[in-house]
Amino acid sequence: MKEATTMNTPMVLAQGVRKSFGAHEVLKGIDLEVGNGQVMCFLGPSGSGKSTFLRCMNRLETIDAGRIRVGGELVGYKEKNGRLHHLTEAEQARQRRDIGMVFQRFNLFAHMSALENVMEAPLRVLKRPKAEVRERAQAALERVGLTGHERKYPAQLSGGQQQRVAIARALAMEPKLMLFDEPTSALDPELVGEVLDVMRGLASTGMTMIVVTHEMEFAKDVGDELVFMDGGLIVERGTPREVLENPRHERTQRFLRATS
Ligand code: ADP
Ligand code: MG
């Protein structure tokens, strides 16, 4: 809950997070702290565990060891008398609402207009009155620069516009943390900028954001910190400029050479 989050409580605190799929250990002990209002960028080769870590944060995956706190609350558990208890389905759903997620593929409902896509979760999950939900959905679409496109269907929108609808859809739930998993990787190059601009604007309003991206310029401009992940571990972290321009670790250097 927002009240419980003071400036001193990090928005995200992950400690010793481990996750395996069968015999394959994908996360090998991740420690991460993301301050309130910070933008944390994630970089790393395909298969290094970036998406899995993001999915653990809103419990689309359960973790095998360690703990994750978002806004001071333990993800997936509650503490009572010094012991951990699983959250109920309802408690889990409530917790998940605080975390907005934007994926590489926008996954909009094709048979719903932009406005209906943004209204869907607040209507179904928050069960708020329709007039109020519509007003908030319109405000969310305005935040992503799509006023005037409310009645269009996904097929009538460009990829960049569709991704902006997906961002508005996440914002309509009033999350306290936004996770972006390669949000521009599926877009034609000329459409990348408009999505990054929306994310830049969101960051400037103080939204806490974790962004998996290979957009180095965006990371340098907007990121407060950048972590480089490889083989299920955070290999290096620092300001984006430090890590991108002066990587200390050999694996980071090799990755940056290969992608530049
Ligand atoms: P990244 O996002 O950095 O490319 P992922 O987190 O998607 O990496 O994947 C890390 C590793 O975990 C990969 O080897 C991937 O095949 C594996 N993996 C991810 N999800 C699953 C799953 N549901 N079942 C089995 N293996 C998975
Ligand atoms: Mg991924």
XYZ file of N, CA and C and ligand atoms in Angstrom:
808
model
N 0.826 -1.210 0.000
C 0.000 0.000 0.000
C 0.849 1.244 0.000
N 0.399 2.266 -0.648
C 1.204 3.469 -0.813
C 1.618 4.067 0.536
N 0.681 4.074 1.508
C 0.958 4.701 2.809
C 2.164 4.059 3.485
N 2.318 2.753 3.260
C 3.369 2.028 3.969
C 4.743 2.300 3.366
N 4.766 2.911 2.184
C 6.021 3.115 1.486
C 6.553 4.511 1.782
N 7.537 4.584 2.641
C 8.153 5.880 2.888
C 9.300 6.047 1.910
N 9.890 7.189 1.904
C 11.028 7.415 1.014
C 12.180 6.464 1.359
N 12.186 5.978 2.588
C 13.308 5.133 3.003
C 13.108 3.665 2.661
N 11.864 3.263 2.494
C 11.611 1.873 2.121
C 11.840 1.739 0.630
N 12.730 0.829 0.214
C 12.871 0.666 -1.239
C 11.575 0.128 -1.835
N 11.280 0.497 -3.070
C 10.069 -0.026 -3.708
C 10.215 -1.519 -3.966
N 11.419 -1.914 -4.356
C 11.678 -3.340 -4.571
C 12.915 -3.739 -3.766
N 12.793 -4.835 -3.062
C 13.941 -5.376 -2.351
C 13.943 -6.884 -2.585
N 14.912 -7.336 -3.374
C 15.025 -8.776 -3.654
C 16.294 -9.280 -2.985
N 16.167 -10.410 -2.319
C 17.325 -10.971 -1.614
C 17.458 -12.456 -1.910
N 18.568 -12.825 -2.492
C 18.886 -14.241 -2.697
C 17.852 -15.011 -3.499
N 17.320 -14.367 -4.550
C 16.228 -15.009 -5.295
C 16.769 -16.102 -6.222
N 16.238 -17.298 -6.024
C 16.615 -18.436 -6.858
C 15.381 -19.043 -7.500
N 15.580 -19.488 -8.739
C 14.476 -20.116 -9.459
C 15.019 -21.146 -10.439
N 14.475 -22.342 -10.381
C 14.860 -23.375 -11.350
C 13.634 -23.821 -12.132
N 13.864 -24.221 -13.354
C 12.863 -24.959 -14.123
C 13.430 -26.365 -14.279
N 12.889 -27.314 -13.557
C 13.472 -28.650 -13.542
C 14.884 -28.567 -12.997
N 15.831 -29.128 -13.732
C 17.217 -29.137 -13.272
C 17.967 -27.860 -13.665
N 17.294 -27.005 -14.416
C 17.956 -25.813 -14.948
C 17.761 -24.630 -14.003
N 18.820 -24.238 -13.314
C 18.716 -23.084 -12.419
C 18.867 -21.802 -13.236
N 17.782 -21.038 -13.288
C 17.711 -19.867 -14.160
C 18.063 -18.593 -13.396
N 17.709 -18.534 -12.113
C 18.107 -17.412 -11.248
C 18.932 -17.997 -10.099
N 20.150 -17.472 -9.942
C 21.100 -18.130 -9.032
C 21.441 -17.273 -7.820
N 20.462 -16.519 -7.360
C 20.712 -15.679 -6.186
C 20.785 -14.223 -6.599
N 19.613 -13.636 -6.818
C 19.548 -12.240 -7.269
C 19.272 -11.338 -6.069
N 20.119 -10.345 -5.872
C 19.903 -9.291 -4.882
C 19.704 -7.988 -5.640
N 18.645 -7.272 -5.284
C 18.371 -6.027 -6.005
C 17.574 -5.102 -5.119
N 17.907 -3.827 -5.188
C 17.143 -2.823 -4.465
C 16.795 -1.729 -5.460
N 15.524 -1.384 -5.530
C 15.095 -0.292 -6.405
C 14.371 0.730 -5.545
N 14.918 1.933 -5.500
C 14.334 2.976 -4.664
C 13.036 3.502 -5.246
N 12.261 4.111 -4.370
C 11.017 4.746 -4.767
C 11.282 5.797 -5.850
N 10.587 5.684 -6.977
C 10.742 6.665 -8.047
C 11.943 6.427 -8.944
N 12.677 5.354 -8.692
C 13.850 5.066 -9.518
C 13.488 4.335 -10.809
N 14.328 4.511 -11.806
C 14.219 3.733 -13.032
C 15.446 2.824 -13.111
N 15.182 1.526 -13.066
C 16.254 0.532 -13.085
C 16.212 -0.186 -14.422
N 17.287 -0.122 -15.176
C 17.323 -0.802 -16.473
C 18.058 -2.138 -16.343
N 17.585 -3.121 -17.094
C 18.171 -4.455 -17.122
C 18.681 -4.744 -18.519
N 19.893 -5.234 -18.571
C 20.503 -5.584 -19.836
C 21.126 -6.962 -19.664
N 21.181 -7.714 -20.748
C 21.836 -9.013 -20.647
C 21.445 -9.891 -21.805
N 22.277 -10.904 -22.069
C 22.002 -11.767 -23.217
C 20.690 -12.528 -23.056
N 20.169 -12.968 -24.176
C 18.973 -13.793 -24.194
C 19.205 -15.046 -23.351
N 18.226 -15.366 -22.517
C 18.347 -16.565 -21.691
C 19.014 -16.328 -20.342
N 19.388 -15.083 -20.051
C 20.102 -14.814 -18.791
C 19.174 -14.752 -17.587
N 17.852 -14.738 -17.817
C 16.904 -14.791 -16.702
C 16.166 -13.488 -16.428
N 16.286 -12.526 -17.325
C 15.672 -11.206 -17.105
C 14.146 -11.314 -16.996
N 13.528 -11.970 -17.981
C 12.069 -12.088 -17.962
C 11.605 -12.899 -16.760
N 12.320 -13.946 -16.454
C 11.943 -14.783 -15.307
C 11.971 -13.958 -14.026
N 12.986 -13.133 -13.875
C 13.058 -12.312 -12.665
C 11.879 -11.339 -12.594
N 11.560 -10.701 -13.715
C 10.402 -9.805 -13.733
C 9.123 -10.559 -13.372
N 8.990 -11.759 -13.922
C 7.778 -12.544 -13.661
C 7.699 -12.992 -12.199
N 8.853 -13.183 -11.566
C 8.850 -13.528 -10.132
C 8.357 -12.350 -9.293
N 8.606 -11.138 -9.797
C 8.254 -9.953 -9.015
C 6.753 -9.793 -8.856
N 5.979 -10.208 -9.868
C 4.526 -10.146 -9.667
C 3.922 -11.552 -9.575
N 4.785 -12.480 -9.251
C 4.389 -13.839 -8.933
C 3.672 -14.566 -10.058
N 4.056 -14.225 -11.288
C 3.663 -15.086 -12.400
C 4.494 -16.362 -12.313
N 5.641 -16.258 -11.617
C 6.433 -17.438 -11.251
C 6.644 -17.416 -9.742
N 6.684 -18.587 -9.128
C 7.035 -18.641 -7.709
C 8.541 -18.865 -7.600
N 9.126 -18.366 -6.524
C 10.575 -18.523 -6.380
C 10.880 -19.707 -5.463
N 12.073 -20.264 -5.636
C 12.473 -21.442 -4.851
C 13.174 -21.042 -3.557
N 13.833 -19.898 -3.573
C 14.548 -19.443 -2.375
C 14.688 -17.933 -2.429
N 14.901 -17.341 -1.278
C 15.049 -15.896 -1.186
C 13.714 -15.230 -0.936
N 13.715 -13.926 -0.978
C 12.456 -13.200 -0.833
C 12.453 -11.936 -1.668
N 11.247 -11.525 -2.023
C 11.079 -10.289 -2.778
C 10.048 -9.447 -2.046
N 10.380 -8.213 -1.804
C 9.404 -7.274 -1.247
C 9.125 -6.190 -2.266
N 7.865 -5.847 -2.411
C 7.469 -4.714 -3.248
C 6.686 -3.761 -2.354
N 7.165 -2.520 -2.270
C 6.512 -1.545 -1.396
C 6.481 -2.006 0.047
N 7.503 -2.745 0.432
C 7.600 -3.213 1.812
C 6.868 -4.527 2.062
N 5.995 -4.917 1.130
C 5.218 -6.158 1.323
C 5.924 -7.342 0.683
N 5.946 -8.429 1.402
C 6.523 -9.663 0.885
C 5.639 -10.169 -0.261
N 6.242 -10.471 -1.400
C 5.472 -10.967 -2.536
C 5.063 -12.427 -2.299
N 3.777 -12.673 -2.303
C 3.272 -14.047 -2.213
C 3.051 -14.577 -0.808
N 3.572 -13.873 0.183
C 3.458 -14.363 1.570
C 3.066 -13.240 2.505
N 2.556 -13.618 3.653
C 2.404 -12.645 4.741
C 3.093 -13.211 5.973
N 3.571 -12.307 6.777
C 4.267 -12.708 8.001
C 3.315 -12.564 9.167
N 3.170 -13.641 9.909
C 2.324 -13.591 11.108
C 3.069 -14.290 12.224
N 3.250 -13.602 13.325
C 3.975 -14.146 14.483
C 5.324 -14.727 14.062
N 5.998 -13.997 13.183
C 7.333 -14.423 12.773
C 7.352 -15.594 11.803
N 6.176 -16.023 11.329
C 6.150 -17.137 10.372
C 5.536 -16.686 9.060
N 5.924 -17.374 7.986
C 5.417 -17.021 6.664
C 4.205 -17.883 6.311
N 3.176 -17.224 5.802
C 1.990 -17.937 5.333
C 1.739 -17.519 3.889
N 1.330 -18.476 3.058
C 0.974 -18.133 1.678
C -0.195 -17.162 1.661
N -0.182 -16.253 0.708
C -1.347 -15.389 0.526
C -2.493 -16.205 -0.046
N -3.701 -15.810 0.261
C -4.862 -16.416 -0.396
C -4.911 -15.898 -1.830
N -5.729 -16.539 -2.652
C -5.893 -16.089 -4.047
C -6.285 -14.612 -4.103
N -7.220 -14.226 -3.237
C -7.706 -12.836 -3.236
C -6.585 -11.874 -2.827
N -5.825 -12.267 -1.816
C -4.718 -11.406 -1.373
C -3.651 -11.298 -2.462
N -3.422 -12.440 -3.135
C -2.448 -12.460 -4.228
C -2.880 -11.532 -5.365
N -4.168 -11.593 -5.690
C -4.697 -10.748 -6.769
C -4.574 -9.275 -6.387
N -4.857 -8.970 -5.142
C -4.767 -7.587 -4.667
C -3.326 -7.101 -4.785
N -2.379 -7.962 -4.404
C -0.971 -7.581 -4.463
C -0.513 -7.359 -5.912
N -0.998 -8.214 -6.794
C -0.587 -8.135 -8.197
C -1.077 -6.841 -8.862
N -2.177 -6.314 -8.368
C -2.729 -5.072 -8.939
C -1.778 -3.899 -8.787
N -0.908 -3.962 -7.790
C 0.021 -2.857 -7.551
C 1.150 -2.815 -8.570
N 1.264 -3.863 -9.375
C 2.399 -3.980 -10.291
C 1.888 -4.056 -11.721
N 2.226 -3.056 -12.504
C 1.823 -3.053 -13.916
C 2.915 -3.704 -14.740
N 2.511 -4.457 -15.765
C 3.529 -5.101 -16.589
C 3.236 -4.869 -18.067
N 4.287 -4.560 -18.793
C 4.174 -4.335 -20.233
C 5.153 -5.272 -20.920
N 4.649 -6.035 -21.862
C 5.450 -7.075 -22.513
C 5.881 -6.638 -23.914
N 6.754 -7.454 -24.470
C 7.199 -7.209 -25.846
C 6.006 -7.236 -26.812
N 5.153 -8.255 -26.638
C 3.924 -8.357 -27.440
C 2.799 -7.732 -26.633
N 2.015 -6.889 -27.255
C 1.098 -6.040 -26.490
C -0.129 -6.798 -25.979
N -0.514 -7.888 -26.670
C -1.627 -8.714 -26.192
C -2.900 -7.925 -25.905
N -3.249 -7.017 -26.781
C -4.533 -6.317 -26.613
C -5.650 -7.239 -27.078
N -6.851 -7.006 -26.554
C -8.013 -7.742 -27.045
C -8.416 -7.158 -28.401
N -8.375 -8.013 -29.435
C -8.596 -7.534 -30.801
C -10.023 -7.033 -31.031
N -10.967 -7.586 -30.285
C -12.374 -7.230 -30.500
C -12.817 -6.057 -29.631
N -11.882 -5.437 -28.941
C -12.215 -4.288 -28.089
C -11.486 -3.050 -28.584
N -12.158 -1.897 -28.450
C -11.519 -0.633 -28.810
C -10.395 -0.336 -27.815
N -9.591 0.680 -28.157
C -8.509 1.094 -27.255
C -9.086 1.398 -25.876
N -10.174 2.169 -25.853
C -10.772 2.546 -24.567
C -11.263 1.316 -23.808
N -11.920 0.408 -24.526
C -12.434 -0.804 -23.865
C -11.294 -1.664 -23.323
N -10.184 -1.727 -24.069
C -9.031 -2.475 -23.580
C -8.531 -1.912 -22.246
N -8.507 -0.579 -22.158
C -7.991 0.055 -20.937
C -8.995 -0.080 -19.796
N -10.294 -0.110 -20.129
C -11.336 -0.188 -19.094
C -11.518 -1.600 -18.547
N -11.062 -2.589 -19.304
C -11.428 -3.971 -18.996
C -11.030 -4.399 -17.574
N -9.766 -4.232 -17.229
C -9.316 -4.700 -15.903
C -9.933 -3.891 -14.751
N -9.959 -2.557 -14.840
C -10.597 -1.813 -13.744
C -12.070 -2.201 -13.543
N -12.768 -2.494 -14.633
C -14.179 -2.901 -14.506
C -14.279 -4.272 -13.855
N -13.484 -5.209 -14.388
C -13.612 -6.598 -13.962
C -12.960 -6.840 -12.595
N -11.781 -6.229 -12.405
C -11.016 -6.524 -11.194
C -11.352 -5.557 -10.056
N -11.369 -4.276 -10.371
C -11.609 -3.294 -9.304
C -13.100 -3.121 -9.035
N -13.921 -3.527 -10.036
C -15.386 -3.441 -9.904
C -15.836 -2.022 -9.537
N -15.198 -1.064 -10.193
C -15.581 0.329 -9.980
C -16.721 0.692 -10.926
N -17.481 1.752 -10.621
C -18.570 2.182 -11.516
C -18.046 2.537 -12.909
N -18.853 2.216 -13.918
C -18.411 2.342 -15.305
C -18.018 3.773 -15.688
N -18.807 4.744 -15.228
C -18.521 6.136 -15.597
C -17.157 6.566 -15.065
N -16.863 6.151 -13.843
C -15.591 6.499 -13.230
C -14.438 5.789 -13.957
N -14.659 4.523 -14.292
C -13.626 3.751 -14.995
C -13.343 4.385 -16.359
N -14.424 4.814 -17.046
C -14.236 5.428 -18.364
C -13.400 6.699 -18.253
N -13.694 7.487 -17.258
C -12.976 8.737 -17.058
C -11.487 8.476 -16.802
N -11.230 7.488 -15.968
C -9.831 7.178 -15.662
C -9.114 6.566 -16.858
N -9.849 5.783 -17.639
C -9.250 5.183 -18.840
C -8.905 6.272 -19.854
N -9.800 7.253 -19.970
C -9.509 8.358 -20.887
C -8.278 9.131 -20.422
N -8.172 9.315 -19.112
C -6.994 10.008 -18.563
C -5.722 9.203 -18.832
N -5.820 7.882 -18.716
C -4.646 7.030 -18.966
C -4.251 7.111 -20.440
N -5.245 7.119 -21.334
C -4.931 7.230 -22.767
C -4.329 8.602 -23.088
N -4.774 9.601 -22.357
C -4.194 10.930 -22.561
C -2.718 10.931 -22.136
N -2.417 10.220 -21.054
C -1.024 10.171 -20.581
C -0.097 9.559 -21.614
N -0.618 8.663 -22.448
C 0.234 8.042 -23.467
C 0.029 8.678 -24.846
N -0.639 9.831 -24.850
C -0.770 10.601 -26.085
C -1.744 10.023 -27.094
N -2.785 9.338 -26.621
C -3.713 8.699 -27.561
C -5.128 9.271 -27.495
N -5.261 10.473 -26.971
C -6.566 11.125 -27.012
C -6.992 11.255 -28.474
N -8.241 10.885 -28.754
C -8.733 10.917 -30.134
C -8.706 9.544 -30.795
N -8.023 8.584 -30.160
C -7.943 7.229 -30.724
C -8.750 6.220 -29.902
N -9.550 6.721 -28.972
C -10.231 5.836 -28.001
C -11.062 4.747 -28.653
N -11.705 5.083 -29.777
C -12.674 4.144 -30.356
C -12.045 3.214 -31.385
N -10.766 3.378 -31.652
C -10.117 2.518 -32.650
C -9.829 1.132 -32.090
N -9.837 0.160 -32.982
C -9.508 -1.211 -32.600
C -8.011 -1.437 -32.832
N -7.424 -2.410 -32.142
C -5.980 -2.634 -32.285
C -5.518 -2.691 -33.744
N -6.285 -3.356 -34.605
C -5.868 -3.492 -36.005
C -5.788 -2.148 -36.726
N -6.473 -1.134 -36.175
C -6.451 0.197 -36.796
C -5.335 1.076 -36.234
N -4.566 0.503 -35.314
C -3.493 1.275 -34.672
C -2.140 0.718 -35.095
N -1.124 1.589 -35.121
C 0.239 1.124 -35.406
C 0.746 0.326 -34.205
N 1.846 -0.390 -34.402
C 2.445 -1.147 -33.297
C 2.807 -0.245 -32.123
N 3.317 0.943 -32.432
C 3.690 1.877 -31.361
C 2.468 2.346 -30.584
N 1.384 2.606 -31.334
C 0.145 3.021 -30.659
C -0.423 1.877 -29.818
N -0.335 0.661 -30.353
C -0.838 -0.480 -29.587
C -0.047 -0.655 -28.287
N 1.257 -0.478 -28.372
C 2.053 -0.618 -27.149
C 1.723 0.495 -26.171
N 1.390 1.679 -26.675
C 0.991 2.778 -25.778
C -0.353 2.469 -25.129
N -1.264 1.805 -25.856
C -2.521 1.361 -25.231
C -2.205 0.367 -24.106
N -1.265 -0.524 -24.377
C -0.890 -1.514 -23.351
C -0.327 -0.818 -22.106
N 0.422 0.249 -22.305
C 0.946 1.013 -21.161
C -0.212 1.689 -20.415
N -1.139 2.273 -21.185
C -2.304 2.916 -20.558
C -3.125 1.902 -19.770
N -3.247 0.704 -20.330
C -4.009 -0.353 -19.660
C -3.377 -0.681 -18.303
N -2.049 -0.725 -18.266
C -1.371 -0.979 -16.985
C -1.559 0.209 -16.033
N -1.461 1.423 -16.563
C -1.570 2.615 -15.708
C -2.962 2.770 -15.109
N -3.971 2.287 -15.833
C -5.354 2.445 -15.362
C -5.584 1.730 -14.043
N -4.728 0.778 -13.704
C -4.847 0.070 -12.426
C -4.106 0.814 -11.309
N -3.542 1.960 -11.642
C -2.802 2.775 -10.673
C -1.741 1.973 -9.917
N -0.826 1.384 -10.675
C 0.222 0.573 -10.040
C 1.236 1.462 -9.326
N 1.953 0.876 -8.385
C 3.034 1.640 -7.753
C 4.388 1.265 -8.348
N 4.379 0.212 -9.164
C 5.607 -0.234 -9.819
C 5.237 -0.682 -11.226
N 6.054 -0.287 -12.200
C 5.809 -0.716 -13.582
C 7.002 -1.535 -14.064
N 6.696 -2.707 -14.628
C 7.717 -3.575 -15.192
C 7.575 -3.566 -16.709
N 8.657 -3.338 -17.404
C 8.649 -3.330 -18.867
C 9.613 -4.404 -19.360
N 9.112 -5.367 -20.099
C 9.974 -6.434 -20.604
C 10.184 -6.271 -22.106
N 11.286 -5.663 -22.463
C 11.625 -5.380 -23.866
C 10.444 -4.766 -24.616
N 9.937 -3.643 -24.134
C 8.687 -3.085 -24.678
C 8.791 -2.595 -26.117
N 10.005 -2.392 -26.613
C 10.110 -1.885 -27.987
C 10.750 -2.899 -28.939
N 11.027 -4.109 -28.440
C 11.769 -5.074 -29.270
C 10.974 -5.588 -30.464
N 9.629 -5.549 -30.361
C 8.823 -6.080 -31.464
C 8.388 -4.987 -32.445
N 8.862 -3.765 -32.206
C 8.379 -2.645 -33.024
C 9.304 -2.344 -34.195
N 8.709 -1.866 -35.280
C 9.522 -1.333 -36.365
C 10.337 -0.155 -35.818
N 11.568 -0.004 -36.308
C 12.458 1.023 -35.728
C 11.832 2.419 -35.653
N 11.021 2.773 -36.652
C 10.485 4.145 -36.639
C 9.406 4.345 -35.582
N 8.964 3.261 -34.933
C 7.908 3.368 -33.922
C 8.440 3.272 -32.493
N 9.755 3.015 -32.391
C 10.356 2.817 -31.064
C 10.321 4.117 -30.256
N 10.627 5.232 -30.930
C 10.782 6.513 -30.235
C 9.545 6.955 -29.481
N 8.362 6.762 -30.088
C 7.139 7.248 -29.439
C 6.847 6.480 -28.151
N 7.211 5.198 -28.130
C 6.993 4.400 -26.918
C 8.009 4.800 -25.842
N 9.257 4.991 -26.255
C 10.278 5.424 -25.291
C 9.931 6.800 -24.727
N 9.350 7.673 -25.570
C 8.963 9.009 -25.088
C 7.900 8.915 -23.997
N 6.944 8.018 -24.197
C 5.900 7.824 -23.189
C 6.524 7.315 -21.879
N 7.464 6.385 -22.019
C 8.119 5.842 -20.816
C 8.959 6.910 -20.122
N 9.575 7.757 -20.920
C 10.373 8.855 -20.360
C 9.466 9.799 -19.567
N 8.301 10.096 -20.147
C 7.336 10.960 -19.465
C 6.856 10.345 -18.158
N 6.627 9.056 -18.203
C 6.173 8.336 -17.007
C 7.238 8.398 -15.913
N 8.482 8.213 -16.311
C 9.583 8.274 -15.341
C 9.642 9.660 -14.697
N 9.371 10.691 -15.480
C 9.480 12.055 -14.954
C 8.358 12.372 -13.973
N 7.304 11.555 -13.957
C 6.245 11.760 -12.958
C 6.561 11.014 -11.661
N 7.699 10.334 -11.622
C 8.102 9.684 -10.374
C 7.697 8.228 -10.266
N 7.239 7.644 -11.364
C 6.886 6.216 -11.342
C 8.149 5.372 -11.164
N 8.074 4.379 -10.291
C 9.176 3.429 -10.160
C 9.073 2.430 -11.304
N 10.168 2.238 -12.022
C 10.117 1.412 -13.231
C 11.324 0.472 -13.297
N 11.050 -0.765 -13.696
C 12.126 -1.692 -14.039
C 11.960 -2.002 -15.514
N 13.004 -1.761 -16.279
C 12.896 -1.808 -17.730
C 13.975 -2.710 -18.313
N 13.548 -3.832 -18.886
C 14.489 -4.657 -19.643
C 14.542 -4.064 -21.043
N 15.705 -3.608 -21.443
C 15.789 -2.963 -22.752
C 17.198 -3.027 -23.312
N 17.265 -2.994 -24.616
C 18.569 -2.891 -25.275
C 18.754 -1.504 -25.869
N 17.841 -0.583 -25.491
C 17.951 0.800 -25.969
C 18.915 1.556 -25.059
N 20.174 1.563 -25.475
C 21.235 2.108 -24.617
C 21.057 3.610 -24.365
N 20.610 4.341 -25.390
C 20.448 5.783 -25.210
C 19.362 6.073 -24.183
N 18.268 5.295 -24.272
C 17.192 5.440 -23.290
C 17.735 5.148 -21.893
N 18.491 4.068 -21.760
C 19.035 3.693 -20.448
C 19.908 4.820 -19.891
N 20.716 5.424 -20.773
C 21.599 6.497 -20.306
C 20.817 7.741 -19.897
N 19.771 8.070 -20.684
C 18.988 9.289 -20.420
C 18.094 9.142 -19.199
N 17.431 7.990 -19.096
C 16.321 7.851 -18.159
C 16.677 6.976 -16.959
N 17.578 6.018 -17.168
C 17.883 5.070 -16.097
C 18.689 5.701 -14.973
N 18.275 5.424 -13.749
C 19.088 5.832 -12.610
C 20.209 4.826 -12.406
N 19.872 3.569 -12.653
C 20.861 2.512 -12.521
C 20.666 1.506 -13.639
N 21.709 0.755 -13.902
C 21.619 -0.301 -14.889
C 22.279 -1.552 -14.322
N 21.608 -2.682 -14.460
C 22.248 -3.931 -14.066
C 22.464 -4.776 -15.317
N 23.574 -5.462 -15.330
C 23.865 -6.393 -16.405
C 23.748 -7.798 -15.842
N 22.876 -8.594 -16.474
C 22.646 -9.961 -16.014
C 23.244 -10.946 -16.983
N 23.814 -12.011 -16.433
C 24.300 -13.091 -17.287
C 24.234 -14.389 -16.488
N 23.736 -15.426 -17.117
C 23.703 -16.740 -16.485
C 22.990 -16.763 -15.140
N 21.915 -15.991 -15.004
C 21.125 -16.049 -13.781
C 21.688 -15.246 -12.626
N 22.682 -14.419 -12.903
C 23.282 -13.577 -11.861
C 23.400 -12.137 -12.339
N 23.346 -11.224 -11.383
C 23.682 -9.841 -11.706
C 25.198 -9.740 -11.669
N 25.769 -9.477 -12.832
C 27.219 -9.480 -12.972
C 27.792 -8.119 -12.594
N 27.022 -7.082 -12.910
C 27.551 -5.733 -12.742
C 26.389 -4.762 -12.613
N 26.570 -3.750 -11.781
C 25.543 -2.713 -11.700
C 26.178 -1.378 -11.411
N 25.527 -0.334 -11.883
C 26.066 1.013 -11.664
C 25.189 2.003 -12.386
N 25.663 3.235 -12.541
C 24.894 4.158 -13.366
C 24.994 3.629 -14.797
N 23.972 3.903 -15.624
C 24.034 3.396 -17.003
C 25.314 3.823 -17.717
N 25.729 5.048 -17.479
C 26.937 5.537 -18.134
C 28.163 4.717 -17.703
N 28.274 4.475 -16.392
C 29.404 3.666 -15.888
C 29.435 2.293 -16.560
N 28.283 1.632 -16.544
C 28.262 0.248 -17.022
C 28.438 0.190 -18.538
N 27.802 1.117 -19.248
C 27.838 1.048 -20.712
C 29.146 1.573 -21.284
N 29.705 2.589 -20.641
C 30.903 3.207 -21.217
C 32.190 2.685 -20.601
N 32.066 2.130 -19.405
C 33.268 1.686 -18.725
C 33.011 0.390 -17.961
N 32.544 -0.644 -18.680
C 32.194 -1.879 -17.985
C 33.427 -2.507 -17.338
N 33.218 -2.979 -16.101
C 34.360 -3.543 -15.387
C 34.503 -5.042 -15.648
N 33.341 -5.669 -15.861
C 33.366 -7.127 -15.960
C 33.599 -7.564 -17.407
N 34.360 -8.596 -17.544
C 34.713 -9.097 -18.878
C 33.467 -9.517 -19.660
N 32.487 -10.118 -18.951
C 31.283 -10.581 -19.652
C 30.457 -9.406 -20.169
N 30.423 -8.328 -19.383
C 29.718 -7.130 -19.825
C 30.421 -6.547 -21.047
N 31.743 -6.492 -20.992
C 32.524 -5.939 -22.108
C 32.254 -6.729 -23.383
N 32.251 -8.051 -23.238
C 32.037 -8.911 -24.403
C 30.638 -8.674 -24.995
N 29.631 -8.589 -24.109
C 28.256 -8.363 -24.566
C 28.143 -7.025 -25.294
N 28.716 -5.982 -24.724
C 28.587 -4.655 -25.327
C 29.339 -4.571 -26.650
N 30.459 -5.269 -26.743
C 31.184 -5.302 -28.020
C 30.340 -5.964 -29.095
N 29.670 -7.039 -28.701
C 28.897 -7.810 -29.671
C 27.640 -7.080 -30.133
N 27.099 -6.190 -29.291
C 25.843 -5.525 -29.663
C 26.063 -4.149 -30.263
N 27.284 -3.623 -30.191
C 27.491 -2.256 -30.706
C 27.852 -2.281 -32.185
P 15.756 -13.653 -20.800
O 14.495 -12.896 -20.555
O 16.951 -13.032 -20.138
O 16.015 -13.905 -22.255
P 14.331 -15.848 -19.591
O 14.065 -15.444 -18.187
O 13.212 -15.741 -20.551
O 15.624 -15.083 -20.115
O 14.818 -17.346 -19.624
C 15.901 -17.812 -18.867
C 16.023 -19.293 -19.064
O 14.914 -19.934 -18.446
C 16.021 -19.750 -20.511
O 16.937 -20.791 -20.645
C 14.605 -20.237 -20.721
O 14.568 -21.238 -21.704
C 14.252 -20.782 -19.354
N 12.807 -20.714 -19.066
C 12.083 -19.586 -18.949
N 10.795 -19.874 -18.656
C 10.713 -21.233 -18.586
C 9.650 -22.154 -18.305
N 8.414 -21.732 -18.040
N 9.952 -23.465 -18.318
C 11.206 -23.899 -18.567
N 12.245 -23.095 -18.843
C 12.015 -21.766 -18.852
Mg 13.169 -12.016 -21.899
